[in-house]
mmCIF file of C-alpha atoms and ligand atoms in Angstrom:
data_model
loop_
_atom_site.group_PDB
_atom_site.id
_atom_site.type_symbol
_atom_site.label_atom_id
_atom_site.label_comp_id
_atom_site.label_asym_id
_atom_site.label_seq_id
_atom_site.Cartn_x
_atom_site.Cartn_y
_atom_site.Cartn_z
ATOM 1 C CA MET T 13 85.113 93.477 113.085
ATOM 2 C CA ALA T 14 88.018 94.143 115.404
ATOM 3 C CA SER T 15 90.710 96.467 114.130
ATOM 4 C CA GLU T 16 93.473 93.950 113.771
ATOM 5 C CA VAL T 17 96.717 95.176 112.285
ATOM 6 C CA LEU T 18 99.500 93.132 110.783
ATOM 7 C CA CYS T 19 103.118 94.093 111.251
ATOM 8 C CA GLY T 20 104.355 95.678 108.034
ATOM 9 C CA ARG T 21 107.755 94.072 108.419
ATOM 10 C CA CYS T 22 107.265 90.544 109.716
ATOM 11 C CA GLY T 23 103.519 90.086 109.322
ATOM 12 C CA ALA T 24 102.820 89.303 112.960
ATOM 13 C CA LEU T 25 99.336 90.090 114.222
ATOM 14 C CA LEU T 26 99.440 93.134 116.475
ATOM 15 C CA THR T 27 96.931 93.092 119.292
ATOM 16 C CA ASN T 28 97.678 96.727 120.045
ATOM 17 C CA PRO T 29 97.972 98.661 116.763
ATOM 18 C CA ASN T 30 99.617 101.590 118.493
ATOM 19 C CA ALA T 31 102.411 99.548 120.065
ATOM 20 C CA PRO T 32 105.570 98.394 118.304
ATOM 21 C CA CYS T 33 105.574 94.842 116.976
ATOM 22 C CA PRO T 34 106.426 92.417 119.804
ATOM 23 C CA ARG T 35 108.211 90.091 117.387
ATOM 24 C CA CYS T 36 110.513 92.389 115.408
ATOM 25 C CA GLY T 37 110.077 95.770 117.095
ATOM 26 C CA SER T 38 108.768 97.499 113.979
ATOM 27 C CA PRO T 39 106.126 100.202 114.497
ATOM 28 C CA ALA T 40 102.608 99.002 113.872
ATOM 29 C CA SER T 41 101.841 100.683 110.558
ATOM 30 C CA GLY T 42 105.002 99.444 108.907
ATOM 31 C CA GLY T 43 105.391 102.878 107.397
ATOM 32 C CA TYR T 44 107.711 104.261 110.014
ATOM 33 C CA TYR T 45 111.138 103.080 110.941
ATOM 34 C CA GLY T 46 112.933 103.902 114.143
ATOM 35 C CA PRO T 47 116.334 105.551 114.261
ATOM 36 C CA GLY T 48 119.083 103.229 113.119
ATOM 37 C CA ALA T 49 116.658 100.817 111.459
ATOM 38 C CA ARG T 50 115.733 102.960 108.509
ATOM 39 C CA PRO T 51 116.367 101.622 105.021
ATOM 40 C CA ARG T 52 117.325 104.177 102.391
ATOM 41 C CA LYS T 53 115.120 104.059 99.334
ATOM 42 C CA ASN T 54 114.866 106.069 96.147
ATOM 43 C CA PRO T 55 111.460 107.847 95.941
ATOM 44 C CA ALA T 56 111.464 108.040 92.151
ATOM 45 C CA LEU T 57 112.268 104.354 91.911
ATOM 46 C CA ALA T 58 109.559 103.523 94.435
ATOM 47 C CA ALA T 59 107.031 105.465 92.368
ATOM 48 C CA ALA T 60 108.208 103.723 89.204
ATOM 49 C CA PHE T 61 107.786 100.322 90.824
ATOM 50 C CA ALA T 62 104.369 101.356 92.121
ATOM 51 C CA VAL T 63 103.071 101.620 88.561
ATOM 52 C CA ILE T 64 102.795 97.847 88.902
ATOM 53 C CA PRO T 65 100.210 97.598 91.720
ATOM 54 C CA GLY T 66 101.859 96.811 95.043
ATOM 55 C CA CYS T 67 105.404 96.639 93.711
ATOM 56 C CA GLY T 68 106.355 100.070 95.028
ATOM 57 C CA HIS T 69 105.662 98.882 98.533
ATOM 58 C CA PHE T 70 107.358 95.539 97.970
ATOM 59 C CA TYR T 71 110.415 97.573 96.980
ATOM 60 C CA LEU T 72 110.105 99.543 100.206
ATOM 61 C CA GLY T 73 109.879 96.350 102.222
ATOM 62 C CA GLN T 74 106.224 96.913 103.116
ATOM 63 C CA ASN T 75 105.072 93.542 101.863
ATOM 64 C CA VAL T 76 101.771 93.488 103.724
ATOM 65 C CA LYS T 77 100.806 96.908 102.428
ATOM 66 C CA GLY T 78 102.012 96.066 98.942
ATOM 67 C CA LEU T 79 99.926 92.916 98.921
ATOM 68 C CA ALA T 80 96.890 94.885 100.067
ATOM 69 C CA TYR T 81 97.378 97.319 97.194
ATOM 70 C CA LEU T 82 97.977 94.506 94.738
ATOM 71 C CA VAL T 83 94.825 92.658 95.736
ATOM 72 C CA GLY T 84 92.774 95.828 95.957
ATOM 73 C CA ILE T 85 93.899 97.403 92.712
ATOM 74 C CA ALA T 86 94.047 94.216 90.671
ATOM 75 C CA GLY T 87 90.683 93.099 91.994
ATOM 76 C CA LEU T 88 88.937 96.395 91.403
ATOM 77 C CA GLN T 89 90.664 97.623 88.296
ATOM 78 C CA PHE T 90 91.271 94.490 86.293
ATOM 79 C CA PHE T 91 88.889 91.823 87.500
ATOM 80 C CA GLY T 92 86.010 93.731 89.042
ATOM 81 C CA PHE T 93 85.948 91.562 92.142
ATOM 82 C CA ASP T 94 83.556 92.554 94.861
ATOM 83 C CA LEU T 95 86.184 92.864 97.563
ATOM 84 C CA ASP T 96 85.767 93.757 101.177
ATOM 85 C CA LEU T 97 87.157 97.252 100.821
ATOM 86 C CA THR T 98 86.941 97.905 104.520
ATOM 87 C CA VAL T 99 89.682 95.363 105.166
ATOM 88 C CA ILE T 100 91.937 96.757 102.455
ATOM 89 C CA GLY T 101 91.226 100.319 103.537
ATOM 90 C CA ALA T 102 92.171 99.445 107.092
ATOM 91 C CA ALA T 103 95.388 97.813 105.898
ATOM 92 C CA VAL T 104 96.603 100.632 103.682
ATOM 93 C CA GLY T 105 94.806 103.626 105.178
ATOM 94 C CA VAL T 106 93.130 104.722 101.951
ATOM 95 C CA PRO T 107 89.605 106.107 101.697
ATOM 96 C CA MET T 108 87.808 103.472 99.666
ATOM 97 C CA GLU T 109 85.547 105.916 97.855
ATOM 98 C CA LEU T 110 88.474 106.324 95.489
ATOM 99 C CA GLY T 111 87.808 103.029 93.728
ATOM 100 C CA GLY T 112 90.330 100.990 91.758
ATOM 101 C CA GLY T 113 91.839 103.752 89.626
ATOM 102 C CA GLY T 114 92.111 106.152 92.534
ATOM 103 C CA LEU T 115 93.640 103.462 94.707
ATOM 104 C CA TRP T 116 96.194 102.790 91.996
ATOM 105 C CA LEU T 117 97.202 106.449 91.822
ATOM 106 C CA PHE T 118 97.205 106.710 95.582
ATOM 107 C CA SER T 119 99.507 103.702 95.874
ATOM 108 C CA ILE T 120 102.045 105.374 93.573
ATOM 109 C CA VAL T 121 101.900 108.612 95.547
ATOM 110 C CA ASP T 122 102.040 106.687 98.806
ATOM 111 C CA ALA T 123 105.097 104.710 97.676
ATOM 112 C CA TYR T 124 106.815 107.950 96.693
ATOM 113 C CA ARG T 125 105.967 109.676 99.955
ATOM 114 C CA THR T 126 106.976 106.669 102.024
ATOM 115 C CA ALA T 127 110.341 106.460 100.280
ATOM 116 C CA LYS T 128 110.775 110.204 100.710
ATOM 117 C CA ARG T 129 110.093 109.845 104.410
ATOM 118 C CA MET T 130 112.646 107.037 104.656
ATOM 119 C CA GLU T 131 115.157 109.125 102.722
ATOM 120 C CA SER T 132 114.770 112.293 104.736
ATOM 121 C CA GLY T 133 115.002 110.530 108.060
ATOM 122 C CA GLY T 134 111.843 112.137 109.376
ATOM 123 C CA SER T 135 113.636 114.377 111.840
HETATM 124 ZN ZN1 ZN K 230 107.046 92.576 113.231
#
């Protein structure tokens, strides 16, 4: 399967994952914001939201990533769905050996770190 990446901000399909989104200009991963376009978020609040799967990333504006976490965590942890973990892993960048519980914890840490990165300005 081709490594297709969706824009974390507007959801456009990115043909080149390493190039900024052609539609909105957001970097491909959705986790990085260019100078002047960086929302300020509270890391503690992001982590608190992330206790509800995906909500930490919805709070951070990373709707695609949040949805991937929500589907992955809810499917694995609560419903036991046999999901295609490769797709989710590619979307959120998480090693899928972690399983549902590990993915849940990772999503909270990831939300915190992402907010921290937004807060610090990454300089
Ligand atoms: Zn975009």
